Amino acid sequence: MRSKHFALLFIATAVILASGCVSGDEDVSSSSIAVPTENLPEGFELLADINESTPGVDMEAEIEDFRGAEEIKDVKATVGIYQWGELGKDYDARVTVLECQDPECAQAAYSNYVNQTKFQNPPFKGVDRFGTAIVSGKEVTEIRDRTGREIRYYYIWTDENLVVLVEGNNDRAASLELASATKL
């Protein structure tokens, strides 16, 4: 399963890089919302910044985990894909920012994400799935996910009509630094 994930990620990254949406471009995102592109924490490198105008990318598939029982209506989404480890060996970190029509839709997207069935059980015996953390002075939800034998740290929160999801790595401090780099 892990090799399938890497193969799909490699193909997606190749399509994105071929489309010209990389960190070296002057205008990497035509969306009004942005993901961190500069002053990234040590060890993180932006591979791609994708949104609805990125050729060959199905943004609806990128945000499907935010859709669920609660209606979120139309959203604008931007996803940053970051390399933090060895390319092709380690999973990538991601930052997803959704711009919803109103704060209620943002809260609905947040609820849909954290209430996914994959988060119903703890990642390991004795390890809580959810916790809290402080990002840029704001209390956010920390989600602990299992990646092989390690814990991977996710952070999710709302800010007005925005939903921010940071899928970090197995280093909690580095993942929190990436979350703080959103400046949201």
Short mmCIF file of C-alpha atoms in Angstrom, two decimals:
data_model
loop_
_atom_site.label_atom_id
_atom_site.label_comp_id
_atom_site.label_asym_id
_atom_site.label_seq_id
_atom_site.Cartn_x
_atom_site.Cartn_y
_atom_site.Cartn_z
CA MET A 1 0.00 0.00 0.00
CA ARG A 2 2.83 2.37 0.88
CA SER A 3 4.51 1.89 -2.50
CA LYS A 4 1.19 2.56 -4.27
CA HIS A 5 0.85 5.83 -2.32
CA PHE A 6 4.37 6.87 -3.29
CA ALA A 7 3.80 6.00 -6.93
CA LEU A 8 0.61 8.07 -7.04
CA LEU A 9 2.30 10.93 -5.21
CA PHE A 10 5.25 10.80 -7.60
CA ILE A 11 2.93 10.92 -10.63
CA ALA A 12 0.93 13.81 -9.13
CA THR A 13 4.12 15.70 -8.33
CA ALA A 14 5.44 15.14 -11.86
CA VAL A 15 2.20 16.49 -13.37
CA ILE A 16 2.29 19.52 -11.10
CA LEU A 17 5.94 20.24 -11.81
CA ALA A 18 5.36 19.84 -15.54
CA SER A 19 2.51 22.32 -15.36
CA GLY A 20 4.86 25.00 -14.03
CA CYS A 21 3.30 25.36 -10.58
CA VAL A 22 6.47 25.22 -8.52
CA SER A 23 7.94 27.47 -5.89
CA GLY A 24 10.26 29.21 -8.34
CA ASP A 25 7.38 30.73 -10.31
CA GLU A 26 6.46 34.36 -9.74
CA ASP A 27 2.73 33.64 -9.50
CA VAL A 28 2.30 30.15 -8.12
CA SER A 29 -1.32 30.58 -7.09
CA SER A 30 -4.10 32.60 -8.64
CA SER A 31 -6.31 31.89 -5.63
CA SER A 32 -6.88 34.54 -2.98
CA ILE A 33 -5.71 32.09 -0.31
CA ALA A 34 -2.13 30.96 0.05
CA VAL A 35 -0.02 28.29 1.64
CA PRO A 36 3.48 28.93 3.02
CA THR A 37 6.01 29.34 0.22
CA GLU A 38 8.88 31.16 1.97
CA ASN A 39 10.68 31.00 5.30
CA LEU A 40 9.76 27.36 5.71
CA PRO A 41 10.98 25.43 8.74
CA GLU A 42 14.30 23.67 8.35
CA GLY A 43 13.94 20.47 6.36
CA PHE A 44 10.79 21.46 4.45
CA GLU A 45 10.86 22.39 0.77
CA LEU A 46 7.85 23.42 -1.30
CA LEU A 47 7.29 20.99 -4.16
CA ALA A 48 4.01 22.37 -5.48
CA ASP A 49 1.28 24.92 -4.79
CA ILE A 50 -1.94 23.75 -6.42
CA ASN A 51 -5.44 25.18 -6.72
CA GLU A 52 -8.47 24.98 -9.01
CA SER A 53 -6.52 26.58 -11.89
CA THR A 54 -3.72 23.98 -11.80
CA PRO A 55 -3.94 21.85 -14.97
CA GLY A 56 -4.49 18.14 -14.43
CA VAL A 57 -5.46 18.38 -10.76
CA ASP A 58 -8.93 17.47 -9.49
CA MET A 59 -9.34 19.81 -6.52
CA GLU A 60 -12.57 18.10 -5.53
CA ALA A 61 -10.56 14.92 -4.93
CA GLU A 62 -8.01 16.92 -2.94
CA ILE A 63 -10.68 18.17 -0.52
CA GLU A 64 -13.01 15.15 -0.36
CA ASP A 65 -12.18 14.55 3.33
CA PHE A 66 -13.80 17.91 4.16
CA ARG A 67 -17.11 16.87 2.63
CA GLY A 68 -19.46 14.78 4.72
CA ALA A 69 -22.64 14.93 6.74
CA GLU A 70 -22.50 18.70 7.10
CA GLU A 71 -22.94 20.95 4.04
CA ILE A 72 -19.90 23.10 3.20
CA LYS A 73 -21.22 24.58 -0.07
CA ASP A 74 -18.70 25.86 -2.64
CA VAL A 75 -15.14 26.40 -1.46
CA LYS A 76 -11.86 27.62 -2.91
CA ALA A 77 -8.92 25.47 -1.97
CA THR A 78 -5.16 25.72 -2.15
CA VAL A 79 -2.84 22.83 -1.32
CA GLY A 80 0.86 23.10 -0.67
CA ILE A 81 2.90 19.91 -1.01
CA TYR A 82 6.21 19.90 0.84
CA GLN A 83 9.13 17.53 0.76
CA TRP A 84 10.63 17.02 4.19
CA GLY A 85 12.45 13.74 3.87
CA GLU A 86 13.95 11.68 1.11
CA LEU A 87 11.94 12.00 -2.11
CA GLY A 88 10.23 8.72 -2.93
CA LYS A 89 10.99 7.27 0.48
CA ASP A 90 9.21 9.52 2.98
CA TYR A 91 5.65 10.79 2.68
CA ASP A 92 5.20 14.46 1.89
CA ALA A 93 3.83 17.07 4.26
CA ARG A 94 0.84 19.09 3.07
CA VAL A 95 -0.95 22.31 3.94
CA THR A 96 -4.54 22.69 2.77
CA VAL A 97 -6.41 25.97 3.10
CA LEU A 98 -10.12 26.11 2.32
CA GLU A 99 -11.89 29.41 1.83
CA CYS A 100 -15.55 28.82 2.63
CA GLN A 101 -18.53 31.08 1.99
CA ASP A 102 -18.99 31.83 5.70
CA PRO A 103 -17.76 30.77 9.17
CA GLU A 104 -20.59 28.23 9.49
CA CYS A 105 -19.45 26.40 6.36
CA ALA A 106 -15.85 26.51 7.64
CA GLN A 107 -16.98 24.91 10.91
CA ALA A 108 -18.91 22.28 8.93
CA ALA A 109 -15.78 21.43 6.88
CA TYR A 110 -13.75 21.18 10.10
CA SER A 111 -16.37 18.87 11.66
CA ASN A 112 -16.56 16.67 8.58
CA TYR A 113 -12.78 16.24 8.59
CA VAL A 114 -12.33 15.36 12.26
CA ASN A 115 -15.37 13.04 12.26
CA GLN A 116 -14.08 10.74 9.51
CA THR A 117 -14.39 7.05 10.33
CA LYS A 118 -10.62 6.61 9.98
CA PHE A 119 -10.20 8.76 13.10
CA GLN A 120 -12.63 6.80 15.31
CA ASN A 121 -9.98 4.57 16.89
CA PRO A 122 -6.63 5.54 18.43
CA PRO A 123 -3.56 5.25 16.18
CA PHE A 124 -1.85 2.98 18.75
CA LYS A 125 -2.97 1.44 22.02
CA GLY A 126 -2.61 4.05 24.75
CA VAL A 127 -2.23 7.00 22.34
CA ASP A 128 -5.09 9.48 22.09
CA ARG A 129 -6.21 10.31 18.55
CA PHE A 130 -6.95 13.97 19.34
CA GLY A 131 -5.31 16.62 21.44
CA THR A 132 -4.73 20.35 21.38
CA ALA A 133 -1.73 22.46 20.48
CA ILE A 134 -0.92 26.15 20.17
CA VAL A 135 -0.18 27.52 16.70
CA SER A 136 0.57 31.23 16.33
CA GLY A 137 -1.07 31.87 19.72
CA LYS A 138 -4.25 30.01 18.77
CA GLU A 139 -5.48 26.72 20.25
CA VAL A 140 -5.89 24.16 17.46
CA THR A 141 -6.79 20.50 17.19
CA GLU A 142 -3.90 18.06 16.98
CA ILE A 143 -4.63 14.76 15.25
CA ARG A 144 -2.26 11.86 15.69
CA ASP A 145 -2.19 9.47 12.76
CA ARG A 146 -0.31 6.25 12.30
CA THR A 147 2.36 6.01 9.63
CA GLY A 148 4.01 2.63 9.85
CA ARG A 149 5.40 2.46 13.38
CA GLU A 150 5.38 6.21 13.95
CA ILE A 151 2.92 8.95 14.78
CA ARG A 152 2.33 11.63 12.17
CA TYR A 153 1.02 14.99 13.42
CA TYR A 154 -1.84 16.88 11.80
CA TYR A 155 -3.18 20.27 12.88
CA ILE A 156 -6.58 21.65 11.91
CA TRP A 157 -8.40 24.84 12.81
CA THR A 158 -10.78 27.47 11.51
CA ASP A 159 -10.23 31.21 11.24
CA GLU A 160 -13.37 33.07 10.22
CA ASN A 161 -14.32 31.51 6.87
CA LEU A 162 -11.02 29.60 6.47
CA VAL A 163 -10.15 26.03 7.39
CA VAL A 164 -6.47 25.19 7.69
CA LEU A 165 -5.14 21.62 7.72
CA VAL A 166 -1.44 20.93 8.19
CA GLU A 167 -0.41 17.31 7.60
CA GLY A 168 3.04 17.32 9.14
CA ASN A 169 5.57 14.60 9.71
CA ASN A 170 6.62 12.40 12.63
CA ASP A 171 8.44 15.27 14.35
CA ARG A 172 5.90 17.18 16.44
CA ALA A 173 8.06 20.31 16.79
CA ALA A 174 8.77 20.48 13.04
CA SER A 175 5.09 19.90 12.27
CA LEU A 176 4.10 22.73 14.61
CA GLU A 177 6.67 24.98 12.91
CA LEU A 178 5.09 24.23 9.52
CA ALA A 179 1.66 24.99 10.99
CA SER A 180 2.97 28.31 12.34
CA ALA A 181 4.40 29.15 8.90
CA THR A 182 0.81 29.47 7.63
CA LYS A 183 0.52 32.73 9.60
CA LEU A 184 -3.21 31.99 9.96
#
